[in-house]
Amino acid sequence: MQTLLDGISARLIETPRLTVNILERIADDAATPADRTVVFVHGNVSSSLIWQELMQDLPGDLRAIAVDLRGYGDTDHEPVDATRGVRDFSDDLHAVLEALGLPATHLVGWAMGAGVVMQYALDHPVLSLTLESPVSPYGFGGTRRDGSRLTDDDAGCGAGTANPDFVDRLTARDDGDEAITSPRRVFRATYVAPDYRTDHEDVWVASMLSTSTATGNYPGDIVHTDTWPGFAAGTIGALNALAPRYFDVSGIVSIEPKPPILWVHGTADVIVSDASFSDVNQLGEVGVIPDWPGEQVAPAQPMVTQTRDVLGAYAAAGGEVVELALEGIGHTPHLESPAKFRHALLAAIGYIGRPADPAPPTEAIVIASSD
């Protein structure tokens, strides 16, 4: 199946760390300055392919680059050291940008990719950050609103949250829709809102199926524990890298200089929310997983509230934050509401005018989902 859309090309970049696949627009000029270059980082169980429509629709005098993280797409399937959080991913990204001769530029991250670009900003200068449906700054699962961990072993977090049949179907490259755990059905049920329609679903599913399920990639190893629900985060693999014992990018509040941040999320997101159905504690609360020990012991993680708290602190410390909440949109706003996402991104990178000059320290926008 042809997975590259019109005007998009792929090539491999050799770095001292690994070989990385990137997508570019065929017509883009490699001499485009860094302040007109936008780099896209995908989320979990996905790849650079997911960015192609947005890349096609950006102005021609920008340069657009989408990167495959390790273990995804056509990048090397090197193992992920989860004890470093997402630093393996962000260090790989830095190696790619160095190989391309790009200093600080504009970074766009979706879901786990948003965590990667936040970690990148902790370690290297950036011109702007666009965070789409970002993982909480405190990781995925197992924390209270202030980021404090519920258990010392991160019970209920990490690789054990992945459905084993879904992982088996990724491994088998199942592109059908017969089973509820098939990647195609998971895409329809969780990546996008129910009314999303596209001619490119085969490409988005191919993006999911490019996920490596080899040891050290997705989802990672599982540690058994006596604490409910009986598993905890291991030390390797993509899902374990987001466990709160290893991942915490809330320190972004203190970085200097502070790049402008655009936060885009959908109000119908079922993966990243204050009541996520990917959160084991939420599943326990609603009775899907038995023997839930109660809200005092295992509360659902308030993911969106945590992000709003941290970005609010970032704004209070002098940073510029724009929140764009899209009504009725799911986990992937750049697919579901492309025109509004594109307009907000172009404002965030300074390509089109901002609403005020100087911009206010915080600005929240809630708009309808229709483009």
Short mmCIF file of N, CA, C and O in Angstrom, two decimals, residues 168-256:
data_model
loop_
_atom_site.label_atom_id
_atom_site.label_comp_id
_atom_site.label_asym_id
_atom_site.label_seq_id
_atom_site.Cartn_x
_atom_site.Cartn_y
_atom_site.Cartn_z
N ASP A 168 -0.74 -8.11 20.30
CA ASP A 168 -0.60 -9.25 19.38
C ASP A 168 -1.03 -8.86 17.96
O ASP A 168 -0.40 -9.27 16.97
N ARG A 169 -2.08 -8.06 17.85
CA ARG A 169 -2.56 -7.66 16.53
C ARG A 169 -1.62 -6.64 15.88
O ARG A 169 -1.49 -6.61 14.65
N LEU A 170 -0.96 -5.80 16.68
CA LEU A 170 0.09 -4.94 16.12
C LEU A 170 1.21 -5.81 15.56
O LEU A 170 1.71 -5.57 14.45
N THR A 171 1.61 -6.81 16.33
CA THR A 171 2.69 -7.69 15.90
C THR A 171 2.33 -8.41 14.61
O THR A 171 3.17 -8.57 13.70
N ALA A 172 1.07 -8.83 14.49
CA ALA A 172 0.61 -9.56 13.31
C ALA A 172 0.27 -8.64 12.14
O ALA A 172 -0.09 -9.13 11.06
N ARG A 173 0.38 -7.34 12.34
CA ARG A 173 0.04 -6.34 11.32
C ARG A 173 -1.40 -6.52 10.82
O ARG A 173 -1.69 -6.51 9.63
N ASP A 174 -2.29 -6.66 11.80
CA ASP A 174 -3.71 -6.83 11.52
C ASP A 174 -4.31 -5.50 11.09
O ASP A 174 -4.43 -4.58 11.90
N ASP A 175 -4.71 -5.41 9.81
CA ASP A 175 -5.31 -4.16 9.34
C ASP A 175 -6.82 -4.28 9.13
O ASP A 175 -7.44 -3.41 8.51
N GLY A 176 -7.42 -5.33 9.67
CA GLY A 176 -8.86 -5.51 9.55
C GLY A 176 -9.62 -4.79 10.65
O GLY A 176 -9.04 -4.07 11.48
N ASP A 177 -10.94 -4.98 10.65
CA ASP A 177 -11.77 -4.32 11.67
C ASP A 177 -12.75 -5.29 12.32
O ASP A 177 -13.75 -4.88 12.91
N GLU A 178 -12.43 -6.60 12.26
CA GLU A 178 -13.35 -7.58 12.83
C GLU A 178 -13.35 -7.56 14.35
O GLU A 178 -14.39 -7.70 14.99
N ALA A 179 -12.18 -7.40 14.95
CA ALA A 179 -12.05 -7.48 16.41
C ALA A 179 -12.04 -6.09 17.03
O ALA A 179 -11.49 -5.15 16.47
N ILE A 180 -12.63 -5.98 18.21
CA ILE A 180 -12.66 -4.68 18.90
C ILE A 180 -11.26 -4.22 19.28
O ILE A 180 -11.01 -3.02 19.44
N THR A 181 -10.32 -5.17 19.38
CA THR A 181 -8.93 -4.84 19.73
C THR A 181 -8.05 -4.65 18.51
O THR A 181 -6.84 -4.47 18.64
N SER A 182 -8.61 -4.69 17.31
CA SER A 182 -7.80 -4.44 16.12
C SER A 182 -7.37 -2.99 16.09
O SER A 182 -8.10 -2.10 16.53
N PRO A 183 -6.17 -2.70 15.57
CA PRO A 183 -5.72 -1.30 15.51
C PRO A 183 -6.71 -0.39 14.79
O PRO A 183 -6.90 0.76 15.21
N ARG A 184 -7.35 -0.89 13.75
CA ARG A 184 -8.31 -0.04 13.03
C ARG A 184 -9.49 0.34 13.93
O ARG A 184 -9.91 1.51 13.96
N ARG A 185 -10.01 -0.63 14.67
CA ARG A 185 -11.12 -0.34 15.58
C ARG A 185 -10.66 0.56 16.73
O ARG A 185 -11.41 1.44 17.19
N VAL A 186 -9.44 0.36 17.21
CA VAL A 186 -8.91 1.22 18.27
C VAL A 186 -8.74 2.64 17.76
O VAL A 186 -9.05 3.61 18.47
N PHE A 187 -8.28 2.80 16.52
CA PHE A 187 -8.18 4.14 15.94
C PHE A 187 -9.53 4.82 15.94
O PHE A 187 -9.67 5.98 16.39
N ARG A 188 -10.54 4.14 15.45
CA ARG A 188 -11.87 4.75 15.35
C ARG A 188 -12.47 5.08 16.71
O ARG A 188 -13.18 6.08 16.86
N ALA A 189 -12.17 4.23 17.71
CA ALA A 189 -12.80 4.38 19.02
C ALA A 189 -12.08 5.36 19.93
O ALA A 189 -12.70 5.95 20.82
N THR A 190 -10.76 5.53 19.74
CA THR A 190 -10.00 6.30 20.72
C THR A 190 -9.15 7.42 20.13
O THR A 190 -8.93 8.44 20.78
N TYR A 191 -8.67 7.28 18.91
CA TYR A 191 -7.82 8.32 18.34
C TYR A 191 -8.62 9.53 17.88
O TYR A 191 -8.11 10.66 17.87
N VAL A 192 -9.85 9.29 17.45
CA VAL A 192 -10.69 10.35 16.89
C VAL A 192 -12.09 10.26 17.47
O VAL A 192 -12.48 9.22 18.02
N ALA A 193 -12.84 11.34 17.34
CA ALA A 193 -14.24 11.34 17.77
C ALA A 193 -15.08 10.51 16.80
O ALA A 193 -14.69 10.28 15.66
N PRO A 194 -16.25 10.02 17.25
CA PRO A 194 -17.04 9.08 16.45
C PRO A 194 -17.45 9.58 15.06
O PRO A 194 -17.64 8.79 14.14
N ASP A 195 -17.59 10.90 14.87
CA ASP A 195 -18.07 11.39 13.58
C ASP A 195 -16.94 11.69 12.60
O ASP A 195 -17.19 12.21 11.50
N TYR A 196 -15.70 11.36 12.94
CA TYR A 196 -14.57 11.61 12.03
C TYR A 196 -14.63 10.68 10.83
O TYR A 196 -14.83 9.48 10.97
N ARG A 197 -14.45 11.24 9.63
CA ARG A 197 -14.41 10.46 8.41
C ARG A 197 -13.20 10.90 7.58
O ARG A 197 -12.85 12.08 7.56
N THR A 198 -12.58 9.95 6.89
CA THR A 198 -11.38 10.27 6.13
C THR A 198 -11.20 9.27 5.00
O THR A 198 -11.63 8.11 5.10
N ASP A 199 -10.55 9.71 3.93
CA ASP A 199 -10.15 8.82 2.84
C ASP A 199 -8.80 8.17 3.12
O ASP A 199 -8.36 7.31 2.34
N HIS A 200 -8.15 8.59 4.21
CA HIS A 200 -6.78 8.14 4.47
C HIS A 200 -6.69 7.19 5.67
O HIS A 200 -5.61 7.01 6.22
N GLU A 201 -7.80 6.58 6.07
CA GLU A 201 -7.73 5.72 7.24
C GLU A 201 -6.70 4.60 7.07
O GLU A 201 -6.02 4.23 8.03
N ASP A 202 -6.57 4.05 5.87
CA ASP A 202 -5.59 2.99 5.66
C ASP A 202 -4.18 3.47 5.99
O ASP A 202 -3.36 2.71 6.51
N VAL A 203 -3.88 4.73 5.68
CA VAL A 203 -2.56 5.27 5.96
C VAL A 203 -2.37 5.45 7.46
O VAL A 203 -1.31 5.14 8.02
N TRP A 204 -3.41 5.95 8.14
CA TRP A 204 -3.29 6.14 9.58
C TRP A 204 -3.14 4.79 10.29
O TRP A 204 -2.38 4.67 11.25
N VAL A 205 -3.82 3.77 9.81
CA VAL A 205 -3.68 2.44 10.40
C VAL A 205 -2.30 1.87 10.10
O VAL A 205 -1.67 1.25 10.97
N ALA A 206 -1.80 2.09 8.89
CA ALA A 206 -0.44 1.67 8.56
C ALA A 206 0.57 2.32 9.49
O ALA A 206 1.57 1.71 9.89
N SER A 207 0.31 3.58 9.84
CA SER A 207 1.16 4.28 10.80
C SER A 207 1.19 3.55 12.14
O SER A 207 2.25 3.33 12.74
N MET A 208 0.02 3.13 12.61
CA MET A 208 -0.06 2.37 13.85
C MET A 208 0.69 1.05 13.74
O MET A 208 1.43 0.64 14.66
N LEU A 209 0.51 0.37 12.61
CA LEU A 209 1.09 -0.97 12.43
C LEU A 209 2.61 -0.93 12.26
O LEU A 209 3.25 -1.98 12.29
N SER A 210 3.18 0.26 12.09
CA SER A 210 4.64 0.38 12.01
C SER A 210 5.30 0.30 13.38
O SER A 210 6.52 0.34 13.49
N THR A 211 4.49 0.22 14.44
CA THR A 211 5.00 0.16 15.81
C THR A 211 5.74 -1.16 16.05
O THR A 211 5.20 -2.24 15.81
N SER A 212 6.97 -1.09 16.53
CA SER A 212 7.72 -2.30 16.88
C SER A 212 7.26 -2.81 18.24
O SER A 212 7.20 -2.06 19.22
N THR A 213 6.95 -4.10 18.30
CA THR A 213 6.60 -4.74 19.58
C THR A 213 7.75 -5.63 20.05
O THR A 213 7.55 -6.50 20.90
N ALA A 214 8.94 -5.40 19.52
CA ALA A 214 10.12 -6.14 19.97
C ALA A 214 10.45 -5.76 21.41
O ALA A 214 10.04 -4.70 21.91
N THR A 215 11.20 -6.62 22.08
CA THR A 215 11.62 -6.34 23.45
C THR A 215 12.30 -4.97 23.51
O THR A 215 13.20 -4.67 22.72
N GLY A 216 11.85 -4.14 24.44
CA GLY A 216 12.43 -2.82 24.59
C GLY A 216 11.70 -1.72 23.86
O GLY A 216 11.98 -0.54 24.05
N ASN A 217 10.74 -2.08 22.99
CA ASN A 217 9.93 -1.08 22.30
C ASN A 217 8.54 -1.03 22.93
O ASN A 217 8.42 -0.89 24.14
N TYR A 218 7.47 -1.14 22.15
CA TYR A 218 6.12 -1.08 22.70
C TYR A 218 5.64 -2.48 23.08
O TYR A 218 5.79 -3.41 22.31
N PRO A 219 5.01 -2.66 24.23
CA PRO A 219 4.81 -1.66 25.29
C PRO A 219 5.93 -1.60 26.32
O PRO A 219 6.09 -0.62 27.01
N GLY A 220 6.72 -2.70 26.43
CA GLY A 220 7.77 -2.78 27.45
C GLY A 220 7.53 -3.94 28.40
O GLY A 220 6.60 -4.74 28.23
N ASP A 221 8.37 -4.01 29.44
CA ASP A 221 8.25 -5.12 30.39
C ASP A 221 7.31 -4.76 31.53
O ASP A 221 7.11 -3.58 31.85
N ILE A 222 6.75 -5.80 32.14
CA ILE A 222 5.78 -5.64 33.22
C ILE A 222 6.36 -6.21 34.50
O ILE A 222 6.93 -7.29 34.51
N VAL A 223 6.22 -5.45 35.59
CA VAL A 223 6.65 -5.90 36.91
C VAL A 223 5.42 -6.25 37.73
O VAL A 223 4.46 -5.46 37.79
N HIS A 224 5.41 -7.40 38.34
CA HIS A 224 4.28 -7.81 39.18
C HIS A 224 4.43 -7.23 40.59
O HIS A 224 5.54 -7.09 41.11
N THR A 225 3.30 -6.86 41.18
CA THR A 225 3.31 -6.25 42.50
C THR A 225 2.08 -6.75 43.28
O THR A 225 1.07 -7.12 42.68
N ASP A 226 2.17 -6.71 44.59
CA ASP A 226 1.04 -7.07 45.43
C ASP A 226 0.02 -5.93 45.53
O ASP A 226 -1.09 -6.12 46.01
N THR A 227 0.40 -4.74 45.06
CA THR A 227 -0.49 -3.59 45.09
C THR A 227 -1.49 -3.67 43.94
O THR A 227 -1.12 -4.06 42.82
N TRP A 228 -2.78 -3.33 44.22
CA TRP A 228 -3.78 -3.32 43.14
C TRP A 228 -3.30 -2.42 42.03
O TRP A 228 -2.75 -1.34 42.30
N PRO A 229 -3.44 -2.79 40.77
CA PRO A 229 -4.15 -3.95 40.21
C PRO A 229 -3.25 -5.16 39.92
O PRO A 229 -3.65 -6.04 39.19
N GLY A 230 -2.03 -5.18 40.50
CA GLY A 230 -1.18 -6.35 40.38
C GLY A 230 0.00 -6.22 39.45
O GLY A 230 0.79 -7.14 39.32
N PHE A 231 0.14 -5.07 38.79
CA PHE A 231 1.31 -4.84 37.95
C PHE A 231 1.82 -3.42 38.15
O PHE A 231 1.09 -2.53 38.60
N ALA A 232 3.09 -3.24 37.79
CA ALA A 232 3.73 -1.92 37.92
C ALA A 232 4.66 -1.73 36.73
O ALA A 232 4.89 -2.64 35.93
N ALA A 233 5.21 -0.53 36.63
CA ALA A 233 6.05 -0.18 35.50
C ALA A 233 7.39 -0.90 35.56
O ALA A 233 8.03 -0.97 36.62
N GLY A 234 7.82 -1.43 34.42
CA GLY A 234 9.14 -2.01 34.28
C GLY A 234 10.18 -0.96 33.93
O GLY A 234 9.98 0.24 34.16
N THR A 235 11.27 -1.39 33.33
CA THR A 235 12.40 -0.49 33.09
C THR A 235 12.71 -0.27 31.61
O THR A 235 13.60 0.53 31.30
N ILE A 236 12.01 -0.97 30.71
CA ILE A 236 12.25 -0.77 29.29
C ILE A 236 10.92 -0.60 28.57
O ILE A 236 9.87 -1.05 29.04
N GLY A 237 10.97 0.06 27.43
CA GLY A 237 9.78 0.17 26.60
C GLY A 237 9.07 1.51 26.68
O GLY A 237 9.22 2.26 27.65
N ALA A 238 8.28 1.79 25.63
CA ALA A 238 7.66 3.10 25.48
C ALA A 238 6.66 3.44 26.56
O ALA A 238 6.64 4.58 27.06
N LEU A 239 5.79 2.51 26.93
CA LEU A 239 4.79 2.85 27.95
C LEU A 239 5.43 3.05 29.32
O LEU A 239 5.00 3.91 30.10
N ASN A 240 6.45 2.26 29.63
CA ASN A 240 7.12 2.46 30.92
C ASN A 240 7.85 3.79 30.99
O ASN A 240 8.02 4.36 32.07
N ALA A 241 8.27 4.31 29.83
CA ALA A 241 8.96 5.61 29.80
C ALA A 241 8.06 6.74 30.28
O ALA A 241 8.57 7.80 30.68
N LEU A 242 6.74 6.52 30.27
CA LEU A 242 5.79 7.55 30.72
C LEU A 242 5.34 7.35 32.15
O LEU A 242 4.52 8.11 32.66
N ALA A 243 5.87 6.33 32.83
CA ALA A 243 5.53 6.12 34.24
C ALA A 243 6.07 7.27 35.07
O ALA A 243 7.18 7.77 34.83
N PRO A 244 5.32 7.73 36.06
CA PRO A 244 5.73 8.93 36.80
C PRO A 244 7.03 8.80 37.57
O PRO A 244 7.66 9.82 37.87
N ARG A 245 7.47 7.59 37.88
CA ARG A 245 8.77 7.46 38.57
C ARG A 245 9.92 7.87 37.67
O ARG A 245 11.00 8.20 38.15
N TYR A 246 9.70 7.84 36.34
CA TYR A 246 10.74 8.15 35.38
C TYR A 246 10.49 9.45 34.61
O TYR A 246 11.43 10.08 34.13
N PHE A 247 9.23 9.82 34.46
CA PHE A 247 8.87 10.93 33.58
C PHE A 247 8.26 12.07 34.39
O PHE A 247 7.24 11.88 35.07
N ASP A 248 8.86 13.23 34.30
CA ASP A 248 8.33 14.43 34.95
C ASP A 248 8.93 15.64 34.25
O ASP A 248 10.12 15.92 34.39
N VAL A 249 8.12 16.33 33.45
CA VAL A 249 8.62 17.50 32.73
C VAL A 249 8.01 18.79 33.28
O VAL A 249 8.03 19.83 32.62
N SER A 250 7.49 18.72 34.51
CA SER A 250 6.90 19.92 35.11
C SER A 250 7.93 21.01 35.34
O SER A 250 7.57 22.19 35.51
N GLY A 251 9.22 20.64 35.31
CA GLY A 251 10.28 21.64 35.44
C GLY A 251 10.34 22.62 34.29
O GLY A 251 11.08 23.61 34.36
N ILE A 252 9.51 22.40 33.27
CA ILE A 252 9.45 23.34 32.15
C ILE A 252 9.06 24.74 32.62
O ILE A 252 9.38 25.75 31.98
N VAL A 253 8.37 24.81 33.77
CA VAL A 253 7.97 26.10 34.33
C VAL A 253 9.17 27.03 34.52
O VAL A 253 9.06 28.25 34.37
N SER A 254 10.33 26.46 34.80
CA SER A 254 11.49 27.27 35.18
C SER A 254 12.48 27.53 34.04
O SER A 254 13.49 28.19 34.26
N ILE A 255 12.22 27.03 32.83
CA ILE A 255 13.22 27.22 31.77
C ILE A 255 13.30 28.68 31.36
O ILE A 255 12.32 29.42 31.43
N GLU A 256 14.48 29.08 30.94
CA GLU A 256 14.71 30.43 30.43
C GLU A 256 15.64 30.33 29.22
O GLU A 256 16.63 29.61 29.27
#
